[in-house]
């Protein structure tokens, strides 16, 4: 089951203390900036300062987590990886954490696999797809500003595809629980359409009975906050339009749809058990 904010707080501080106690006093040691971040986690006096310290740790710890480091297979390496995992959990958005909690709730609710409309392993795999998709979505929100257009395209295409994959996983889980639910009817339609016209089938598509060409606007590709689409009518070359999609709204709507599917499926499964 997912840890509460207080449990994560306590674990983060305990891991930070253990890391500092195990910190090498001579010889090879992680970078000083990692040690400073760990110390800030240990000394955090409230939730705000802990969040700031954990963010600093996540931003600076990657070199210390590389498998070829001399401490990688020592208790220190294990503790650093554990703190990194706790930090990522603590820094998740409330919507993402709620969706992940629902995945745990569904696992706990299935006390009789014979009631499922599919194999238990299929349900577990679908839930893992949802969790991985949410991780990718959160990764976009945490990503640093882009320096190159190739990074921007890859990240934006990845965000849209992660939303679609998470939708598919949630819909599959619902089906195995006995109910058919669709993301486009739970608030995810904008994200699905955006994925289709930007990263799914960008050169073609129909809107309002008219055929269009859709193109991602390179001029705005570096802007993490938006996805700009230019659309040209195939029947009238002079007829074109554009739309600006806010990535934070796509993420919010997408996570809402995922939560709604999981919650409705869980309620359906619980209700059918009672009748």
C-alpha positions in Angstrom: 0.0 0.0 0.0 1.1 3.6 -0.6 2.7 5.4 2.2 1.2 8.5 3.7 2.9 11.9 3.6 3.9 11.6 7.2 5.3 8.1 6.7 7.3 9.4 3.7 8.5 12.3 5.8 9.7 10.0 8.6 11.3 7.5 6.2 13.1 10.3 4.3 14.7 11.7 7.5 15.6 8.2 8.7 17.3 7.3 5.5 19.1 10.7 5.4 20.4 10.0 9.0 21.5 6.5 8.0 23.3 7.8 4.9 25.2 10.4 6.8 26.2 7.8 9.5 27.5 5.6 6.7 29.2 8.4 4.8 32.9 7.6 4.0 35.2 9.7 6.1 38.1 9.1 3.7 38.7 7.7 0.3 36.0 7.6 -2.4 32.7 9.2 -1.4 29.7 10.6 -3.3 30.0 14.3 -4.5 29.8 16.9 -1.8 26.7 18.4 -3.3 24.9 15.1 -2.7 26.0 15.1 0.9 24.8 18.6 1.4 21.4 17.7 0.0 21.1 14.7 2.3 22.0 16.9 5.3 19.3 19.3 4.2 16.8 16.5 4.2 17.8 15.4 7.7 17.6 19.0 9.1 14.3 19.9 7.4 12.0 21.4 10.0 8.7 21.4 8.1 7.0 20.0 5.0 8.0 22.9 2.8 11.7 22.7 3.7 11.6 18.9 3.3 10.1 19.2 -0.2 12.8 21.7 -1.1 15.5 19.5 0.3 14.2 16.4 -1.5 13.9 18.2 -4.8 17.6 19.3 -4.4 18.6 15.7 -3.7 16.7 14.4 -6.7 18.3 17.1 -8.9 21.8 16.3 -7.7 21.9 12.6 -6.8 21.9 11.0 -10.2 25.8 10.8 -10.5 25.9 9.1 -7.1 23.4 6.4 -8.1 25.4 5.2 -11.2 26.0 1.4 -10.9 29.7 1.6 -11.6 30.3 3.8 -8.5 32.5 2.0 -5.9 29.8 2.4 -3.2 26.9 1.2 -5.5 26.8 -2.3 -4.0 27.5 -1.2 -0.4 24.9 -0.2 2.3 25.5 3.4 1.3 24.5 2.8 -2.3 21.4 1.0 -1.2 20.5 3.8 1.2 21.0 6.5 -1.5 18.7 4.6 -3.9 16.1 4.2 -1.1 16.1 7.9 -0.4 15.8 8.7 -4.1 12.8 6.4 -4.3 11.2 8.0 -1.2 11.9 11.5 -2.6 10.2 10.7 -5.9 7.1 9.4 -4.0 7.0 12.5 -1.8 7.2 14.9 -4.7 4.4 13.3 -6.7 1.4 15.5 -7.5 -1.7 14.7 -5.4 -3.6 13.5 -8.5 -0.9 11.1 -9.5 -0.6 9.8 -5.9 -4.4 9.3 -5.7 -4.3 7.3 -9.0 -1.5 5.1 -7.6 -3.4 4.6 -4.4 -6.4 3.4 -6.4 -4.1 0.8 -8.1 -3.2 -0.5 -4.7 -6.8 -0.5 -3.6 -7.8 -2.6 -6.6 -5.1 -5.1 -5.8 -6.3 -5.4 -2.2 -9.9 -5.7 -3.3 -9.4 -8.8 -5.5 -9.7 -11.5 -2.8 -11.3 -14.0 -5.2 -9.6 -14.1 -8.6 -12.4 -16.4 -9.9 -14.7 -13.3 -10.0 -12.5 -11.5 -12.5 -13.4 -11.4 -16.2 -9.8 -12.3 -17.0 -6.6 -13.7 -15.4 -5.3 -12.1 -12.2 -1.9 -11.6 -13.8 -3.5 -9.7 -16.7 -5.1 -7.3 -14.1 -1.8 -6.9 -12.3 0.0 -6.2 -15.6 -2.6 -3.6 -16.6 -2.2 -1.8 -13.3 1.6 -1.8 -13.7 1.0 -0.1 -17.1 -1.0 2.5 -15.4 1.6 3.1 -12.8 4.4 3.3 -15.3 2.4 5.7 -17.5 1.8 7.9 -14.5 5.5 7.9 -13.7 6.2 9.0 -17.3 3.6 11.8 -17.0 5.1 13.0 -13.8 8.5 12.8 -15.4 7.4 15.3 -18.0 6.2 17.7 -15.3 9.6 17.4 -13.5 11.7 17.8 -16.6 14.1 20.7 -16.9 13.6 23.3 -19.7 14.7 22.0 -23.1 17.9 23.1 -24.7 17.3 21.5 -28.1 14.3 20.9 -30.3 15.0 17.1 -30.4 14.6 16.9 -26.6 11.4 19.0 -26.8 9.8 16.8 -29.5 10.8 13.6 -27.7 9.4 14.8 -24.4 6.1 16.1 -25.8 5.5 13.0 -27.9 6.4 10.9 -24.9 3.9 12.8 -22.7 1.0 12.2 -25.1 1.9 8.6 -25.6 2.2 8.1 -21.8 -1.3 9.5 -21.4 -2.6 7.1 -24.0 -0.8 4.1 -22.5 -2.1 4.9 -19.0 -5.7 5.2 -20.5 -5.3 1.9 -22.1 -4.1 0.3 -19.0 -6.9 1.7 -16.9 -9.5 0.7 -19.4 -8.0 -2.9 -19.5 -8.1 -3.1 -15.7 -11.7 -2.0 -15.6 -12.6 -4.6 -18.2 -11.0 -7.4 -16.2 -12.9 -6.1 -13.2 -16.1 -6.6 -15.2 -17.0 -3.2 -16.6 -16.2 -1.4 -19.8 -15.1 2.2 -19.3 -13.6 4.7 -21.7 -11.2 7.5 -21.0 -12.8 9.8 -23.6 -16.0 9.7 -21.5 -14.2 10.4 -18.3 -12.5 13.6 -19.2 -9.6 12.3 -21.3 -10.9 13.2 -24.7 -8.7 16.3 -25.2 -5.6 14.3 -24.4 -6.6 11.5 -26.8 -7.3 13.9 -29.6 -4.0 15.8 -29.0 -2.1 12.5 -29.1 -3.8 11.5 -32.4 -3.2 14.8 -34.2 0.3 15.5 -32.8 2.0 12.1 -32.2 -0.4 9.4 -33.4 -1.6 10.3 -36.9 -0.3 13.8 -37.4 -0.5 14.1 -41.2 -4.2 13.2 -41.5 -7.5 13.3 -39.7 -11.1 14.5 -39.9 -12.7 17.3 -38.0 -16.4 18.1 -38.4 -16.6 16.0 -41.6 -13.6 17.8 -43.2 -10.2 16.3 -43.9 -7.2 18.1 -42.4 -3.4 18.0 -42.2 -2.0 18.5 -38.7 1.5 19.7 -37.9 3.3 20.4 -34.7 4.5 24.0 -34.7 8.3 23.9 -34.4 8.4 27.6 -33.3 6.9 26.7 -30.0 8.5 23.3 -29.5 10.9 24.5 -26.8 8.0 25.8 -24.7 7.3 23.0 -22.2 4.0 24.6 -21.2 2.3 24.3 -24.5 1.8 22.2 -27.6 1.0 24.3 -30.7 -0.8 22.6 -33.6 -1.3 24.0 -37.1 -4.2 22.4 -39.1 -4.7 22.8 -42.9 -7.8 21.9 -44.8 -7.2 19.5 -47.6 -10.1 20.8 -49.6 -9.1 24.5 -49.3 -5.4 25.2 -49.0 -6.1 28.8 -47.9 -8.2 27.5 -45.0 -6.1 26.8 -42.0 -6.3 27.2 -38.3 -4.3 26.6 -35.1 -4.8 25.6 -31.5 -2.6 25.9 -28.4 -2.8 23.0 -25.9 -1.6 23.6 -22.4 0.4 20.6 -21.2 -0.6 21.1 -17.5 -4.3 21.0 -18.6 -3.7 17.8 -20.6 -2.0 16.2 -17.6 -4.7 17.3 -15.2 -7.5 16.1 -17.4 -5.6 12.8 -18.1 -5.0 12.0 -14.5 -8.6 12.8 -13.7 -9.7 10.4 -16.3 -7.4 7.7 -15.1 -8.6 8.2 -11.5 -12.3 8.1 -12.6 -11.9 4.9 -14.5 -10.1 3.2 -11.6 -12.5 4.4 -9.0 -15.6 3.5 -11.0 -14.2 0.0 -11.8 -13.3 -0.6 -8.1 -16.8 0.5 -7.0 -18.4 -1.7 -9.6 -16.3 -4.7 -8.5 -17.2 -4.0 -4.8 -20.9 -3.6 -5.6 -21.1 -6.9 -7.6 -19.5 -8.7 -4.7 -22.2 -7.4 -2.3 -25.2 -8.4 -4.6 
